[in-house]
Coordinates of C-alpha atoms and ligand atoms in Angstrom, one line a residue:
Chain A
X1 CA 176.9 332.7 49.9
X2 CA 177.2 333.8 53.5
X3 CA 175.8 330.6 54.7
X4 CA 178.5 328.6 52.9
X5 CA 181.3 330.8 54.2
X6 CA 179.9 330.4 57.7
X7 CA 179.8 326.6 57.4
X8 CA 183.3 326.4 55.8
X9 CA 184.6 328.6 58.6
X10 CA 183.2 326.1 61.1
X11 CA 184.9 323.3 59.3
X12 CA 188.2 325.0 59.4
X13 CA 188.0 325.6 63.1
X14 CA 187.1 321.9 63.6
X15 CA 184.0 320.5 65.1
X16 CA 185.1 321.1 68.7
X17 CA 185.6 324.8 68.3
X18 CA 182.2 326.4 68.9
X19 CA 181.3 329.7 67.4
X20 CA 181.2 331.0 70.9
X21 CA 185.0 330.8 71.0
X22 CA 185.3 333.2 68.1
X23 CA 186.0 336.9 68.8
X24 CA 182.8 338.9 68.8
X25 CA 183.8 341.1 65.7
X26 CA 184.4 338.0 63.7
X27 CA 181.1 336.4 64.7
X28 CA 179.2 339.5 63.9
X29 CA 180.8 339.9 60.4
X30 CA 180.4 336.3 59.6
X31 CA 176.7 336.1 60.3
X32 CA 174.3 336.8 57.5
X33 CA 172.5 340.1 58.1
X34 CA 168.8 340.7 57.8
X35 CA 167.6 344.3 57.9
X36 CA 163.9 345.2 58.2
X37 CA 162.5 348.6 57.5
X38 CA 159.2 349.3 59.3
X39 CA 158.3 348.1 62.8
X40 CA 154.5 347.4 62.3
X41 CA 152.8 344.0 62.5
X42 CA 154.7 343.0 59.3
X43 CA 158.2 344.2 60.1
X44 CA 158.3 343.5 63.8
X45 CA 156.9 340.0 63.3
X46 CA 159.4 339.1 60.6
X47 CA 162.3 340.5 62.7
X48 CA 161.1 338.4 65.7
X49 CA 160.6 335.2 63.8
X50 CA 163.9 335.3 62.0
X51 CA 165.8 336.1 65.2
X52 CA 163.9 333.6 67.3
X53 CA 164.0 330.7 65.0
X54 CA 167.5 331.1 63.8
X55 CA 168.7 331.2 67.4
X56 CA 171.5 333.7 66.9
X57 CA 172.7 332.4 63.5
X58 CA 171.3 335.5 61.7
X59 CA 172.0 339.1 62.7
X60 CA 168.7 341.1 62.7
X61 CA 168.3 344.9 62.6
X62 CA 164.8 346.5 62.8
X63 CA 164.6 350.1 61.6
X64 CA 161.5 352.0 62.6
X65 CA 161.0 355.8 62.7
X66 CA 159.2 355.7 66.0
X67 CA 160.4 354.8 69.5
X68 CA 157.0 353.0 70.1
X69 CA 154.3 351.7 67.8
X70 CA 150.6 352.6 68.0
X71 CA 148.4 350.1 66.1
X72 CA 145.8 351.3 63.6
X73 CA 143.9 348.2 64.6
X74 CA 141.7 349.0 67.6
X75 CA 142.4 352.7 67.0
X76 CA 138.7 353.0 66.1
X77 CA 137.9 351.4 69.5
X78 CA 140.0 354.2 71.0
X79 CA 137.8 356.7 69.2
X80 CA 134.7 355.0 70.6
X81 CA 136.1 355.0 74.2
X82 CA 136.5 351.2 74.3
X83 CA 140.3 351.4 74.6
X84 CA 142.8 353.9 75.9
X85 CA 145.6 355.3 73.6
X86 CA 148.2 353.7 75.9
X87 CA 146.6 350.3 75.5
X88 CA 147.1 350.4 71.7
X89 CA 150.7 351.7 72.0
X90 CA 153.6 349.2 72.3
X91 CA 157.3 349.1 72.9
X92 CA 160.1 347.3 71.0
X93 CA 162.1 346.6 74.2
X94 CA 161.2 342.9 74.4
X95 CA 162.3 342.3 70.8
X96 CA 165.7 343.6 71.6
X97 CA 166.0 341.9 75.0
X98 CA 164.5 338.5 74.3
X99 CA 165.7 337.9 70.8
X100 CA 168.8 340.2 70.4
X101 CA 167.3 342.2 67.6
X102 CA 169.1 345.5 67.0
X103 CA 166.4 348.1 67.1
X104 CA 167.3 351.3 65.3
X105 CA 165.0 354.3 65.8
X106 CA 165.3 356.4 62.7
X107 CA 164.0 356.9 59.2
X108 CA 165.5 354.9 56.3
X109 CA 165.9 357.4 53.4
X110 CA 167.4 355.2 50.7
X111 CA 168.3 351.7 49.6
X112 CA 171.4 351.0 47.5
X113 CA 170.4 347.7 45.9
X114 CA 173.9 347.3 44.2
X115 CA 175.9 347.8 47.4
X116 CA 173.1 346.2 49.5
X117 CA 173.0 349.0 52.1
X118 CA 170.3 351.1 53.7
X119 CA 171.0 354.8 54.5
X120 CA 169.3 356.4 57.4
X121 CA 168.3 360.1 57.8
X122 CA 171.3 360.7 60.1
X123 CA 173.6 359.6 57.2
X124 CA 174.6 356.2 58.7
X125 CA 174.4 353.1 56.6
X126 CA 173.4 349.6 57.4
X127 CA 174.5 346.7 55.2
X128 CA 172.3 343.7 54.5
X129 CA 172.2 340.3 52.9
X130 CA 168.4 340.3 52.8
X131 CA 166.3 343.3 53.2
X132 CA 162.6 343.3 54.3
X133 CA 160.5 346.3 53.4
X134 CA 157.5 346.6 55.6
X135 CA 156.8 350.4 55.5
X136 CA 153.0 350.2 55.4
X137 CA 151.2 352.9 53.3
X138 CA 151.6 356.5 52.5
X139 CA 148.4 358.5 51.9
X140 CA 148.3 360.4 48.6
X141 CA 147.1 363.7 49.8
X142 CA 146.3 365.3 46.5
X143 CA 144.1 362.4 45.4
X144 CA 141.4 364.5 47.1
X145 CA 141.3 368.0 45.6
X146 CA 141.9 370.6 48.2
X147 CA 143.5 368.2 50.7
X148 CA 147.2 368.3 51.8
X149 CA 149.5 367.4 54.6
X150 CA 148.9 370.8 56.2
X151 CA 145.1 370.3 55.8
X152 CA 145.4 367.0 57.6
X153 CA 146.2 369.1 60.8
X154 CA 142.6 370.4 60.6
X155 CA 140.8 367.5 58.9
X156 CA 142.7 364.4 60.0
X157 CA 142.9 361.3 57.9
X158 CA 144.1 359.2 61.0
X159 CA 144.9 356.4 58.6
X160 CA 148.3 356.1 60.2
X161 CA 148.0 355.8 63.9
X162 CA 149.6 358.2 66.4
X163 CA 149.2 362.0 66.6
X164 CA 146.6 361.9 63.8
X165 CA 144.4 359.5 65.7
X166 CA 144.6 361.7 68.9
X167 CA 143.7 364.7 66.8
X168 CA 140.7 362.9 65.4
X169 CA 139.6 361.9 68.9
X170 CA 139.9 365.5 70.2
X171 CA 137.8 366.7 67.3
X172 CA 135.2 364.0 67.7
X173 CA 134.8 364.8 71.4
X174 CA 134.3 368.5 70.5
X175 CA 131.4 367.9 68.2
X176 CA 128.2 369.3 69.5
X177 CA 124.6 368.1 69.0
X178 CA 123.4 369.4 65.7
X179 CA 126.9 369.6 64.2
X180 CA 127.7 367.0 61.5
X181 CA 130.6 364.8 60.6
X182 CA 131.7 364.2 57.0
X183 CA 133.9 361.3 56.1
X184 CA 135.5 361.0 52.7
X185 CA 136.2 357.2 52.2
X186 CA 139.1 356.0 50.2
X187 CA 139.2 354.2 46.8
X188 CA 140.5 350.6 46.5
X189 CA 143.0 349.4 47.3
X190 CA 143.6 350.7 50.8
X191 CA 144.5 349.4 54.3
X192 CA 141.7 347.8 56.2
X193 CA 138.7 347.5 53.9
X194 CA 136.1 347.6 56.8
X195 CA 138.1 350.3 58.7
X196 CA 136.2 353.4 57.5
X197 CA 132.8 351.8 58.3
X198 CA 133.9 350.6 61.7
X199 CA 135.1 354.2 62.3
X200 CA 131.7 355.6 61.3
X201 CA 130.1 353.2 63.8
X202 CA 132.4 354.4 66.5
X203 CA 131.6 358.1 65.6
X204 CA 127.9 357.3 65.9
X205 CA 128.5 355.4 69.2
X206 CA 130.1 358.5 70.8
X207 CA 127.3 360.8 69.6
X208 CA 124.6 358.5 70.6
X209 CA 126.1 358.0 74.1
X210 CA 126.0 361.7 74.6
X211 CA 122.3 361.7 73.8
X212 CA 122.7 363.7 70.5
X213 CA 119.7 363.6 68.3
X214 CA 120.4 366.3 65.7
X215 CA 123.9 365.4 64.4
X216 CA 124.4 363.4 61.2
X217 CA 127.4 361.5 59.8
X218 CA 127.8 361.7 56.0
X219 CA 130.0 359.3 54.2
X220 CA 131.1 360.3 50.7
X221 CA 132.4 357.1 49.1
X222 CA 134.2 356.7 45.7
X223 CA 133.2 353.0 45.8
X224 CA 129.9 351.5 44.6
X225 CA 130.0 348.9 47.5
X226 CA 132.1 348.3 50.6
X227 CA 133.3 345.6 52.9
X228 CA 130.6 344.0 55.1
X229 CA 128.1 346.5 53.7
X230 CA 125.0 344.5 54.6
X231 CA 126.3 344.1 58.2
X232 CA 127.2 347.7 58.7
X233 CA 124.0 349.0 57.1
X234 CA 121.9 346.7 59.2
X235 CA 123.8 347.8 62.3
X236 CA 123.6 351.5 61.6
X237 CA 119.8 351.2 61.1
X238 CA 119.4 349.2 64.3
X239 CA 121.7 351.2 66.7
X240 CA 121.8 354.6 65.2
X241 CA 118.6 355.1 63.2
X242 CA 118.7 358.2 61.0
X243 CA 122.2 359.2 62.0
X244 CA 124.4 357.7 59.2
X245 CA 123.9 358.7 55.5
X246 CA 126.1 356.8 53.1
X247 CA 126.5 358.2 49.5
X248 CA 128.0 356.1 46.8
X249 CA 129.3 357.6 43.5
X250 CA 126.1 357.0 41.6
X251 CA 124.3 359.3 44.1
X252 CA 126.9 362.0 44.9
X253 CA 128.1 362.0 41.3
X254 CA 131.7 362.6 42.2
X255 CA 133.9 364.4 44.8
X256 CA 134.9 367.8 43.5
X257 CA 136.9 369.3 46.4
X258 CA 137.2 369.7 50.1
X259 CA 137.8 373.0 52.0
X260 CA 139.0 372.1 55.4
X261 CA 138.9 375.7 56.7
X262 CA 135.3 376.1 55.7
X263 CA 134.5 372.5 56.8
X264 CA 132.9 371.6 53.5
X265 CA 133.0 368.7 51.1
X266 CA 131.7 369.5 47.6
X267 CA 130.2 366.8 45.4
X268 CA 128.2 366.9 42.2
X269 CA 125.1 366.4 44.2
X270 CA 125.5 368.8 47.0
X271 CA 128.0 370.5 49.4
X272 CA 128.2 368.7 52.7
X273 CA 129.1 370.7 55.9
X274 CA 130.8 369.2 58.9
X275 CA 132.3 370.4 62.2
X276 CA 134.6 367.4 61.7
X277 CA 135.9 366.3 58.4
X278 CA 137.7 362.9 58.3
X279 CA 139.4 362.7 54.9
X280 CA 140.9 359.4 53.9
X281 CA 142.7 359.7 50.6
X282 CA 144.0 357.1 48.2
X283 CA 147.1 355.2 49.2
X284 CA 150.3 353.6 48.0
X285 CA 153.2 351.7 49.4
X286 CA 155.4 353.6 51.9
X287 CA 157.9 355.9 50.2
X288 CA 160.9 353.7 50.8
X289 CA 159.5 350.9 48.8
X290 CA 158.9 353.2 45.9
X291 CA 162.4 354.8 46.2
X292 CA 164.0 351.4 46.3
X293 CA 162.4 350.7 42.9
X294 CA 160.5 347.6 43.9
X295 CA 156.9 348.9 43.1
X296 CA 154.7 348.9 40.0
X297 CA 153.1 352.0 38.3
X298 CA 150.3 352.0 40.9
X299 CA 152.8 352.2 43.7
X300 CA 152.5 348.7 45.2
X301 CA 155.2 346.0 45.4
X302 CA 154.7 342.8 43.4
X303 CA 155.9 339.7 45.3
X304 CA 156.3 336.0 44.7
X305 CA 153.1 334.4 46.2
X306 CA 155.1 331.5 47.7
X307 CA 157.6 333.5 49.6
X308 CA 156.8 337.2 49.7
X309 CA 160.1 337.8 47.9
X310 CA 160.1 340.9 45.6
X311 CA 159.7 339.8 42.0
X312 CA 162.1 342.8 41.1
X313 CA 165.0 342.1 43.5
X314 CA 165.9 338.7 44.9
X315 CA 167.6 340.1 48.0
X316 CA 164.4 342.0 49.0
X317 CA 161.2 340.8 50.6
X318 CA 158.1 343.0 50.8
X319 CA 155.4 342.3 53.3
X320 CA 152.2 343.9 54.7
X321 CA 150.3 346.8 53.2
X322 CA 153.1 347.7 50.8
X323 CA 152.9 344.4 48.9
X324 CA 150.5 343.2 46.3
X325 CA 149.3 340.1 48.1
X326 CA 146.6 338.8 45.7
X327 CA 143.3 338.2 47.4
X328 CA 144.5 339.2 50.9
X329 CA 143.3 342.5 52.2
X330 CA 145.7 345.0 53.6
X331 CA 145.4 344.2 57.3
X332 CA 147.5 343.8 60.4
X333 CA 146.5 340.2 60.5
X334 CA 147.6 339.7 56.9
X335 CA 150.9 341.5 57.5
X336 CA 151.6 339.3 60.5
X337 CA 150.8 336.2 58.5
X338 CA 152.9 337.2 55.5
X339 CA 155.8 338.0 57.9
X340 CA 155.9 334.3 59.1
X341 CA 156.1 333.0 55.5
X342 CA 158.8 335.6 54.7
X343 CA 160.8 334.7 57.9
X344 CA 160.9 331.0 57.0
X345 CA 162.0 331.7 53.4
X346 CA 164.7 334.1 54.6
X347 CA 166.0 331.5 57.0
X348 CA 166.0 328.9 54.3
X349 CA 167.9 331.4 52.0
X350 CA 170.6 332.1 54.6
X351 CA 170.9 329.0 56.8
X352 CA 170.0 325.4 56.4
X353 CA 166.5 325.8 57.6
X354 CA 163.9 323.9 55.6
X355 CA 161.2 325.9 53.7
X356 CA 157.6 324.6 53.8
X357 CA 154.8 325.6 51.4
X358 CA 153.3 329.0 52.1
X359 CA 150.0 329.3 54.0
X360 CA 148.4 332.6 54.8
X361 CA 145.4 333.7 56.8
X362 CA 143.4 336.7 57.7
X363 CA 140.4 337.7 59.9
X364 CA 139.1 341.3 60.3
X365 CA 136.8 342.0 63.1
X366 CA 134.7 345.2 63.3
X367 CA 132.8 346.6 66.2
X368 CA 129.4 348.2 65.2
X369 CA 128.1 349.0 68.7
X370 CA 128.8 347.7 72.3
X371 CA 129.0 343.9 72.1
X372 CA 128.0 343.9 68.4
X373 CA 131.0 342.5 66.7
X374 CA 131.2 341.1 63.2
X375 CA 134.0 339.3 61.3
X376 CA 135.3 338.3 57.9
X377 CA 138.1 336.0 57.2
X378 CA 139.8 333.5 54.9
X379 CA 142.7 331.1 54.4
X380 CA 145.0 331.7 51.4
X381 CA 147.6 329.7 49.4
X382 CA 149.6 330.4 46.3
X383 CA 147.8 329.3 43.2
X384 CA 148.7 330.2 39.6
X385 CA 151.2 332.7 40.8
X386 CA 148.8 334.6 43.1
X387 CA 147.9 334.5 46.7
X388 CA 144.4 333.0 46.4
X389 CA 141.5 332.8 48.9
X390 CA 140.5 329.2 49.4
X391 CA 138.1 329.2 52.3
X392 CA 136.3 332.3 53.5
X393 CA 133.6 333.2 55.9
X394 CA 131.7 336.4 56.9
X395 CA 129.2 337.1 59.7
X396 CA 125.6 337.1 58.6
X397 CA 122.9 339.8 59.1
X398 CA 120.4 338.9 61.8
X399 CA 122.8 336.9 64.0
X400 CA 121.9 336.6 67.7
X401 CA 123.2 339.2 70.1
X402 CA 124.9 336.3 71.9
X403 CA 127.0 335.3 68.8
X404 CA 127.8 339.0 68.2
X405 CA 129.1 339.4 71.7
X406 CA 131.2 336.2 71.3
X407 CA 132.6 337.6 68.1
X408 CA 133.6 340.9 69.9
X409 CA 135.2 338.9 72.7
X410 CA 137.2 336.9 70.2
X411 CA 138.5 340.2 68.7
X412 CA 139.8 341.2 72.1
X413 CA 141.6 337.8 72.4
X414 CA 143.0 338.3 68.9
X415 CA 144.3 341.8 69.8
X416 CA 146.2 340.4 72.8
X417 CA 147.4 337.5 70.7
X418 CA 148.7 339.5 67.7
X419 CA 150.4 342.0 70.0
X420 CA 152.2 339.2 71.9
X421 CA 153.1 337.5 68.6
X422 CA 154.5 340.7 67.2
X423 CA 156.2 342.6 70.0
X424 CA 156.9 340.0 72.8
Chain B
X1 CA 102.0 315.0 64.6
X2 CA 104.4 317.8 65.5
X3 CA 105.6 315.8 68.4
X4 CA 106.3 312.6 66.5
X5 CA 108.0 314.6 63.7
X6 CA 110.3 316.1 66.3
X7 CA 110.9 312.7 67.8
X8 CA 111.8 311.3 64.4
X9 CA 114.2 314.2 63.7
X10 CA 115.8 313.6 67.1
X11 CA 116.3 309.9 66.3
X12 CA 117.7 310.8 62.8
X13 CA 120.1 313.4 64.1
X14 CA 121.0 311.0 66.9
X15 CA 122.3 308.4 64.6
X16 CA 123.9 311.1 62.5
X17 CA 125.7 312.3 65.6
X18 CA 126.8 308.8 66.5
X19 CA 128.2 308.1 63.0
X20 CA 130.0 311.5 63.0
X21 CA 131.5 310.6 66.4
X22 CA 132.6 307.3 65.1
X23 CA 134.2 308.9 62.1
X24 CA 135.9 311.5 64.4
X25 CA 137.3 308.8 66.7
X26 CA 138.6 306.8 63.8
X27 CA 140.5 309.8 62.3
X28 CA 141.8 310.9 65.6
X29 CA 143.3 307.4 66.2
X30 CA 144.8 307.4 62.8
X31 CA 146.4 310.8 63.2
X32 CA 147.8 309.9 66.6
X33 CA 149.7 307.0 65.0
X34 CA 151.7 309.4 62.7
X35 CA 155.2 310.6 63.5
X36 CA 155.1 314.3 63.2
X37 CA 157.9 316.6 62.0
X38 CA 158.7 319.2 64.7
X39 CA 160.1 321.8 62.3
X40 CA 156.8 321.6 60.3
X41 CA 154.8 321.8 63.5
X42 CA 156.7 324.9 64.6
X43 CA 156.1 326.6 61.2
X44 CA 152.4 325.7 61.1
X45 CA 151.9 326.9 64.7
X46 CA 152.9 330.4 63.5
X47 CA 149.3 330.8 62.2
X48 CA 147.8 329.9 65.6
X49 CA 150.0 332.3 67.6
X50 CA 148.1 335.3 66.2
X51 CA 145.1 334.3 68.3
X52 CA 146.3 331.6 70.8
X53 CA 149.0 333.3 72.8
X54 CA 152.3 331.3 73.2
X55 CA 152.4 332.5 76.8
X56 CA 149.1 330.7 77.3
X57 CA 147.2 333.8 78.4
X58 CA 143.6 334.1 77.3
X59 CA 141.0 336.7 77.0
X60 CA 138.2 335.7 74.6
X61 CA 140.2 332.8 73.0
X62 CA 141.1 329.6 74.9
X63 CA 144.8 328.8 75.5
X64 CA 146.1 325.8 73.7
X65 CA 149.8 325.7 74.7
X66 CA 150.4 322.5 76.7
X67 CA 147.2 320.7 75.6
X68 CA 147.8 317.0 75.3
X69 CA 148.1 315.9 71.6
X70 CA 145.0 313.7 71.7
X71 CA 142.9 316.6 72.9
X72 CA 144.1 318.9 70.2
X73 CA 143.7 316.4 67.4
X74 CA 140.2 315.6 68.6
X75 CA 139.3 319.3 68.8
X76 CA 140.6 320.0 65.3
X77 CA 138.8 317.0 63.8
X78 CA 135.6 318.2 65.5
X79 CA 135.9 321.5 63.7
X80 CA 136.6 319.7 60.5
X81 CA 133.5 317.5 60.8
X82 CA 131.3 320.3 62.0
X83 CA 130.8 318.8 65.5
X84 CA 132.3 322.1 66.7
X85 CA 131.3 325.3 64.9
X86 CA 133.4 328.4 65.1
X87 CA 134.1 329.9 61.7
X88 CA 137.7 331.0 62.4
X89 CA 138.6 327.5 63.5
X90 CA 136.5 325.8 60.8
X91 CA 138.2 327.6 57.9
X92 CA 141.6 327.0 59.5
X93 CA 141.2 323.2 59.8
X94 CA 139.6 323.0 56.3
X95 CA 143.1 323.1 54.8
X96 CA 144.9 321.0 57.3
X97 CA 145.6 317.4 56.4
X98 CA 146.4 314.6 58.8
X99 CA 150.2 315.3 58.7
X100 CA 149.5 319.0 59.5
X101 CA 147.1 318.2 62.4
X102 CA 149.6 315.7 63.9
X103 CA 152.5 318.1 63.6
X104 CA 150.4 320.9 65.3
X105 CA 149.2 318.7 68.1
X106 CA 152.7 317.5 68.9
X107 CA 154.0 321.1 68.8
X108 CA 151.5 322.4 71.3
X109 CA 151.8 319.4 73.6
X110 CA 155.5 320.4 73.9
X111 CA 154.8 324.0 74.8
X112 CA 154.8 325.2 78.4
X113 CA 152.1 327.7 79.0
Ligands
FAD1 C1 141.4 352.7 61.3 C2 142.0 351.4 61.0 C3 141.6 350.3 61.6 C4 142.2 349.1 61.3 N1 141.7 347.9 61.9 C5 142.3 346.7 61.7 C6 141.9 345.5 62.3 O1 140.9 345.6 63.1 N2 142.5 344.4 62.0 C7 143.6 344.3 61.2 O2 144.1 343.3 61.0 N3 144.0 345.4 60.6 C8 143.5 346.6 60.8 N4 143.9 347.8 60.2 C9 145.0 347.7 59.2 C10 146.4 347.6 59.8 O3 146.6 348.6 60.7 C11 147.5 347.6 58.7 O4 147.1 346.8 57.7 C12 148.8 347.2 59.3 O5 149.2 348.1 60.2 C13 149.9 347.0 58.2 O6 151.0 346.6 58.8 P1 152.4 346.9 58.1 O7 153.4 346.3 59.0 O8 152.4 346.6 56.6 O9 152.6 348.5 58.2 P2 152.5 349.6 59.4 O10 151.7 349.0 60.5 O11 152.1 350.8 58.8 O12 154.0 349.7 59.9 C14 155.0 350.4 59.2 C15 155.9 351.0 60.1 O13 157.1 351.4 59.4 C16 157.4 352.7 59.7 N5 158.1 353.3 58.5 C17 157.6 353.5 57.2 N6 158.6 353.9 56.4 C18 159.7 354.0 57.2 C19 161.1 354.3 56.9 N7 161.4 354.8 55.7 N8 162.0 354.3 57.9 C20 161.7 353.9 59.1 N9 160.4 353.5 59.4 C21 159.5 353.5 58.5 C22 156.1 353.4 59.9 O14 156.2 354.6 60.6 C23 155.4 352.3 60.8 O15 155.8 352.4 62.1 C24 143.3 349.0 60.5 C25 143.8 350.2 59.9 C26 143.2 351.4 60.2 C27 143.7 352.6 59.5

């Protein structure tokens, strides 16, 4: 609609009259508007690619509740002293200056799908022609009996990066030899399948480096198996013998409750005590996606596999962790990949850009110990209405130290790459 | 016995290598004859930008912005045929046809690192 109006307008003015000659207010109104909620690897990437590739033909607004963005990816490496907090925190300045994106710092509180407007916490409204929801996840605190938002100030989840991550680091550094750490791992589906186990590795790395011999790390898992299990198990035995004890549901018999003040995690089998509890609850799409009414009963947003468009509202796209992306894991890499497919389809919707068939990809690297990196990845395409994994690979147990080091170095290159691709 | 076996394997893998090389050269030449679509190349290159920085910077992953088209085509074909082995590249090229490889190579040849 808007695209048509714009082209007709150009015709009326005649071929010689460039859009630049129009008054600014007319230009701004005439341009189709894309609003993005969430400035993570999903939202920031889609804002950038729409703005960059439409070269000014589309007006792009990026709404994020923080002034800066700290990545969850590599936040485990921050816990392990491989990265500083500053090195995983990024600004939106370049997106505004290089591509003319309107960055709004604030929280979106509601979406009016009839009027096509977004309302912010300060009461202001932003109109859209296409809306992209990329709010990431919310943790469901009460999925773990005894856990709550307040309890997270004592026993951090650190599954959203920022103050929670810094709190977890502080608590990790305060652990003394002989004191234990208890992690409650999340049920599927959750962001970053190997994330909890990479984190356990980084916990162990810090304790080992301090020469601790008496401390243990207990993992209470609701899942029978987990991502890259053979690789992590092998790595834990090799680098941290006797330190990590993983309990699946058939052994612990079920999680009964946590008491963050007492530092205990009670299961059918036993009560585990820790000076540090890291409780990672079940998850669902960020609240704004649920409020907008584009999610299913489980709290995730169904999308069209070929475009990332919501199957519930044609004017909305949902990307990243909040979406149901078939075989793709919830990862920063996936969110960035989905953003590019969405960006192309949005441009094809609103301008005369050509859409090409969707292709997606993902790779998740994990660090087990210094220079011992592993990876898992795949390419994906829409098949039978679902984003389907077509080619996949995973690191193998027993690989040479040299290959593992190369894999780790690759992950560092990837981090610089995805950050440049998302924020610069 | 062991020595002659080793020699035989070397000869066998030698011819195998030669024929792989010939196959690679043939495909590279065919792809370089195509006329690639720039818009398609730009879209496909989005997947590469996650690792290969558009600015050409590199730490742990080689830069590809500005590489001549024939170099890129040859490298991608080598991953496809298993002459080069890096899993992230091997799975990526597995789903790229000749038109895609041509479009990508032309796109990166145009980039200024
Ligand atoms: C410990 C850990 C390790 C990880 N490691 C890796 C890894 O190595 N590789 C990898 O690829 N992935 C990794 N991940 C996963 C990755 O961080 C997520 O999958 C990714 O961040 C999802 O991106 P997103 O854009 O969907 O959401 P997010 O990154 O969560 O971004 C959403 C943004 O939107 C904001 N927001 C939400 N609602 C609103 C609202 N209503 N108004 C305004 N702003 C809002 C949020 O505050 C946030 O800034 C890891 C995750 C964790 C927890």
